[in-house]
Amino acid sequence: MKNAQITLYIDTKRCMNCRACEIACKLEHDLPVGPRYTMVTETDLMVEGEPKSMFLPTPCLHCGDAPCLSACPAGAISKRSDGIVLVNKDKCIGCHECLWACPFGIPQFGSDGKMEKCTLCAHRVDEGDRPACARACPAEAILVGTTAEISETLRRRYAGTAFAKTLLGGAAQGR
Amino acid sequence: MAKKTPAFQRHCEDLNKYAVAKNVPVWVGGEKIVADRVVKTACPHNCYDTCGMLVYVKDEKVIKIEGDPEHPITRGHLCLKGYSNVQKINSPDRVKYPMLRTGERGEGKFRRISWDEAFDYMVKKITAMRSKYGSESLVEYCYSGNREHMAKAVSGRFLNLFGATKLVGSFCLLSGAAGSYQTVGYQHTMSPEVWSENCEAVMLVGRNPSFTNPHIYPFLYRAKERGALLIVSDPYVTAVASKADLHLQPRPGTDGAMALGMMHWIIKNDLHNKEFIAKYTHGFEELTKLLEKWTPEYTEEITEIPKEKLIRAAEIFATKETHLECGYGHQRYSNGHQVQRAMACLAAICGHIGKASANYNFIDSMGFPGIEGFAKTAAVTSPAGAEIKPTRMINIATFAKAVHEAKDPPIKGVICYRGGLVSQQPWVDYTIAALKKLDLFVVIEQFMTDDTDWADLVLPGCHFLEQYGLHTSYWHHFNQILVPVCQPYYEAVPDLEIFEELGRRLGYAEYFPRERTGLDYIRMLIGDNTDVDAATSPNGPVRLGEEWCPRVPYEKKDFNTPTGKVELYSTMMEERGKKFKGDYEPLPHFIEPDESPCRTPELFKKYPLTCISQHPAFRTHSQFYNLPWIQEIEGPPKIFINEADAAARGIKDGDKVRVFNDRGELTNILARVSIRVRRNVAELSSGMWVKLGGSVNKLTSLSIGGPRDVLSEDGIMYEYHPLYDGNTTAYFNSLVEVEKM
């Protein structure tokens, strides 16, 4: 069952901070200023003495065992059989318990005070399509699919290629 | 007037002919909406990528934009600006109708008028100006807000007929282009699908593709998967530098010295391509002499690049099939022309020109389609049978200086469109002082910008999706004609039609027939070379012909220079230097930027940070800055400074700081204390609006990149060739200081 569920993988070797996913998401969901269903976080770090920046888009990860779901006292959060975690706004009481529970700070609260978040573009997925962020990404860094599909893509990209040796896609290689 | 001018009325075309499909369901805000049509077009926002777009229209409103999956290079992906055009075109803040100033200049007080009143006002003012000062008192200000070339040619037709002063040059990249041209001749780029499959290494210089060229990444990654190494030269730790195998961080403005140091090592260690040099280059001995002093030690002293890294870069570059991809950052200094010459020479001495595996890219001539004959620009700008008299020219890189200094006649009227004059010209206060001297300042705009505040007349300009356009990419080779996807919003009128009507009303009606559309002008420009229909929605894009965009540029080694070779010693520069003042030194020598720790040590003591500016992901120049989505994602204006510089000033990450020099100041800028910049360097991104805070051009200097010293001519010229004379605003040689507020 779990193997058939779809999930999301961010290939941080490829994400390069263009932020297209953030706007594509805003456009897809017609979001006003306020709720952000995905956000690119930036981190600076030294790798082998070299300054590097690293980027991580953070849409909802649609956890296998979603803490938000267990935390919700109103039963507003559910997980579909394909793995997508959704919130039912009609049931949400705006208590923020899900935000406390989420390890990634995903739940958003707009002007109505109710939780909303990334739906993995369930409306598109239902039609066999990919989420807007994954469609938009020029670096093809946002992968969505079953774990088998994702691992096949990663194997094609990195197994046995020179890119594989690189940390953050850089630094260590060829020294 | 005996004859009354007919009221201005637009002819609205039926745009359904451009539909790729009609009645197309599309997701908008989680709901499926049936769009009336979907139209294929391309983005003309002065970017390498020139993305293919699919635009969904319902009730003549844009409801959704997606990438065109059939575009061979952009492959269905857009950048955040591309998608945010939905918010931009639909913005309630758009300029909706013509507006005439009622308050003082700068107050921003206007009243609504009709288009007829607007044209009458312009005609009256322009006619009075012409009789008092002559036709050369009028000039346009136009740049790359919408970088398509067709309407600019039509405005050129009007301005030529009228006899206005011509606006020429660039404040962006012509220093590099002139340096490049006077080394290799033609301006070509090798399209990424070619080098990514063949190179062993890629070197990026002065280019931050995450923000200005995101579609290069799949090709870079493909090259890396194949085993290619990536070398990046950038003073800032960009995303692409973070993914590099080797990141060289030169002191700002010393990339040319870096190239000289690399060449020194390559030749000293016998890694140069002797056969290529002997057969296809001119001036190797002179160059070798210039390189003598550029030992790794001396290069390190000048560039602050550790010599071990420089050597490693030189060895990779020479011994692997290294493709060189130059951006524009490294040439936005007063020495930009020589920096780019040095880059071209570096590629040449390794023989990395003219191969599918390794070539030399700066900008494709398609970036200036009029210069080398692809577009028959003169057919539009100088109509047959019309008397076009030669006029003086002013250089956009020194625009405000020319307005201040022009005397015979003075510049009295400016029609400004497709460019943020106040926000993009260097030294804002000096620019505004120049605008105050005008009798007429007309601004065609989509929003109330820094320019409109100073305007006498604001005209509602069209978004690019509301008008025709021709924008050939200056990086890849696929062309999609821009068509209006919907009727203009509000009372906006396409730029082309504003100039046509102005021309008719000023007595040139025969040259502006009413039945002609933008597509007709595009046919006049490129119809001889290109199947325009095949590149126009529902068709397109098409690959431009091999004659204009060779798959492997320079493959035949027929360099378009006086010697027919790559000119390490530039005879073109030498000749031009006999005619004009400037740095036409025929060898790519290194000169310090106009403001730098070494060139101006006294100023450096007072202002010890060299302020460089990225073009951020969030804007193309000043555009998009006012959109709510963009403001939310970008956050407040930030300046990046190094930990040591911050500590010395008692600044902590997140503090509010004042950034200043003798030219101006910015307040309430958020300090980001970061390893992304080295000591004595600050980064403040470009394009923020003056009135919204954060405009780096409050601080930038009038200094320009060469080779020609147009500043000493007050920016006023009677002869000019972009590829000989160049010029770029040297935005990055600006020294500043930062203090905690």
mmCIF file of N, CA and C in Angstrom, chain B residues 143 147 149 169-170 173-174 177-178 187 328 362-375 377 472-474 722-723:
data_model
loop_
_atom_site.group_PDB
_atom_site.id
_atom_site.type_symbol
_atom_site.label_atom_id
_atom_site.label_comp_id
_atom_site.label_asym_id
_atom_site.label_seq_id
_atom_site.Cartn_x
_atom_site.Cartn_y
_atom_site.Cartn_z
ATOM 1 N N TYR B 143 14.473 51.695 -23.126
ATOM 2 C CA TYR B 143 15.449 50.626 -22.969
ATOM 3 C C TYR B 143 14.755 49.276 -23.036
ATOM 4 N N ARG B 147 11.868 44.369 -24.186
ATOM 5 C CA ARG B 147 13.040 44.505 -25.040
ATOM 6 C C ARG B 147 12.749 44.097 -26.481
ATOM 7 N N HIS B 149 12.009 44.492 -30.385
ATOM 8 C CA HIS B 149 12.677 45.474 -31.235
ATOM 9 C C HIS B 149 11.768 46.163 -32.243
ATOM 10 N N GLY B 169 23.444 53.343 -27.724
ATOM 11 C CA GLY B 169 24.284 52.743 -26.689
ATOM 12 C C GLY B 169 23.507 51.879 -25.730
ATOM 13 N N SER B 170 24.161 51.561 -24.637
ATOM 14 C CA SER B 170 23.608 50.625 -23.662
ATOM 15 C C SER B 170 24.226 50.930 -22.323
ATOM 16 N N LEU B 173 25.707 46.166 -21.407
ATOM 17 C CA LEU B 173 26.699 45.176 -21.827
ATOM 18 C C LEU B 173 27.534 45.576 -23.027
ATOM 19 N N LEU B 174 27.414 46.814 -23.501
ATOM 20 C CA LEU B 174 28.142 47.128 -24.737
ATOM 21 C C LEU B 174 29.642 47.268 -24.531
ATOM 22 N N ALA B 177 30.542 43.793 -25.138
ATOM 23 C CA ALA B 177 30.288 43.456 -26.538
ATOM 24 C C ALA B 177 31.349 44.077 -27.448
ATOM 25 N N ALA B 178 31.745 45.325 -27.136
ATOM 26 C CA ALA B 178 32.777 45.982 -27.950
ATOM 27 C C ALA B 178 34.118 45.265 -27.771
ATOM 28 N N GLN B 187 29.484 38.305 -33.261
ATOM 29 C CA GLN B 187 28.989 38.011 -31.921
ATOM 30 C C GLN B 187 28.082 36.794 -32.036
ATOM 31 N N TYR B 328 27.383 39.289 -17.752
ATOM 32 C CA TYR B 328 27.651 40.723 -17.923
ATOM 33 C C TYR B 328 28.174 41.389 -16.663
ATOM 34 N N PHE B 362 29.551 35.198 -25.413
ATOM 35 C CA PHE B 362 29.289 36.415 -24.641
ATOM 36 C C PHE B 362 27.840 36.834 -24.871
ATOM 37 N N ILE B 363 27.552 37.387 -26.016
ATOM 38 C CA ILE B 363 26.159 37.667 -26.372
ATOM 39 C C ILE B 363 26.001 37.367 -27.847
ATOM 40 N N ASP B 364 24.868 36.823 -28.201
ATOM 41 C CA ASP B 364 24.620 36.542 -29.603
ATOM 42 C C ASP B 364 24.236 37.825 -30.325
ATOM 43 N N SER B 365 24.601 37.912 -31.591
ATOM 44 C CA SER B 365 24.244 39.108 -32.360
ATOM 45 C C SER B 365 22.726 39.270 -32.439
ATOM 46 N N MET B 366 21.995 38.197 -32.160
ATOM 47 C CA MET B 366 20.529 38.297 -32.140
ATOM 48 C C MET B 366 20.058 39.226 -31.022
ATOM 49 N N GLY B 367 20.963 39.534 -30.094
ATOM 50 C CA GLY B 367 20.650 40.523 -29.059
ATOM 51 C C GLY B 367 20.555 41.922 -29.635
ATOM 52 N N PHE B 368 21.210 42.125 -30.765
ATOM 53 C CA PHE B 368 21.111 43.416 -31.469
ATOM 54 C C PHE B 368 20.733 43.097 -32.909
ATOM 55 N N PRO B 369 19.505 42.686 -33.152
ATOM 56 C CA PRO B 369 19.191 42.165 -34.487
ATOM 57 C C PRO B 369 19.379 43.189 -35.592
ATOM 58 N N GLY B 370 19.389 44.465 -35.229
ATOM 59 C CA GLY B 370 19.516 45.490 -36.259
ATOM 60 C C GLY B 370 20.939 45.727 -36.719
ATOM 61 N N ILE B 371 21.908 45.381 -35.893
ATOM 62 C CA ILE B 371 23.276 45.804 -36.201
ATOM 63 C C ILE B 371 23.856 45.083 -37.403
ATOM 64 N N GLU B 372 23.693 43.766 -37.423
ATOM 65 C CA GLU B 372 24.419 43.028 -38.449
ATOM 66 C C GLU B 372 23.556 42.532 -39.598
ATOM 67 N N GLY B 373 22.350 43.042 -39.675
ATOM 68 C CA GLY B 373 21.586 42.771 -40.873
ATOM 69 C C GLY B 373 20.512 41.711 -40.794
ATOM 70 N N PHE B 374 20.366 41.025 -39.648
ATOM 71 C CA PHE B 374 19.294 40.027 -39.548
ATOM 72 C C PHE B 374 17.950 40.724 -39.706
ATOM 73 N N ALA B 375 17.779 41.798 -38.946
ATOM 74 C CA ALA B 375 16.567 42.600 -39.098
ATOM 75 C C ALA B 375 16.913 43.803 -39.972
ATOM 76 N N THR B 377 16.404 46.851 -40.042
ATOM 77 C CA THR B 377 15.887 47.922 -39.195
ATOM 78 C C THR B 377 15.682 49.217 -39.961
ATOM 79 N N THR B 472 14.421 38.231 -30.277
ATOM 80 C CA THR B 472 15.227 37.040 -30.510
ATOM 81 C C THR B 472 16.150 36.878 -29.312
ATOM 82 N N SER B 473 16.270 35.682 -28.807
ATOM 83 C CA SER B 473 17.119 35.429 -27.640
ATOM 84 C C SER B 473 18.571 35.743 -27.985
ATOM 85 N N TYR B 474 19.290 36.264 -27.015
ATOM 86 C CA TYR B 474 20.723 36.470 -27.240
ATOM 87 C C TYR B 474 21.558 35.341 -26.652
ATOM 88 N N PRO B 722 28.205 50.973 -31.893
ATOM 89 C CA PRO B 722 28.109 50.259 -30.605
ATOM 90 C C PRO B 722 29.212 49.226 -30.399
ATOM 91 N N LEU B 723 29.623 48.561 -31.479
ATOM 92 C CA LEU B 723 30.587 47.473 -31.305
ATOM 93 C C LEU B 723 32.037 47.959 -31.350
#
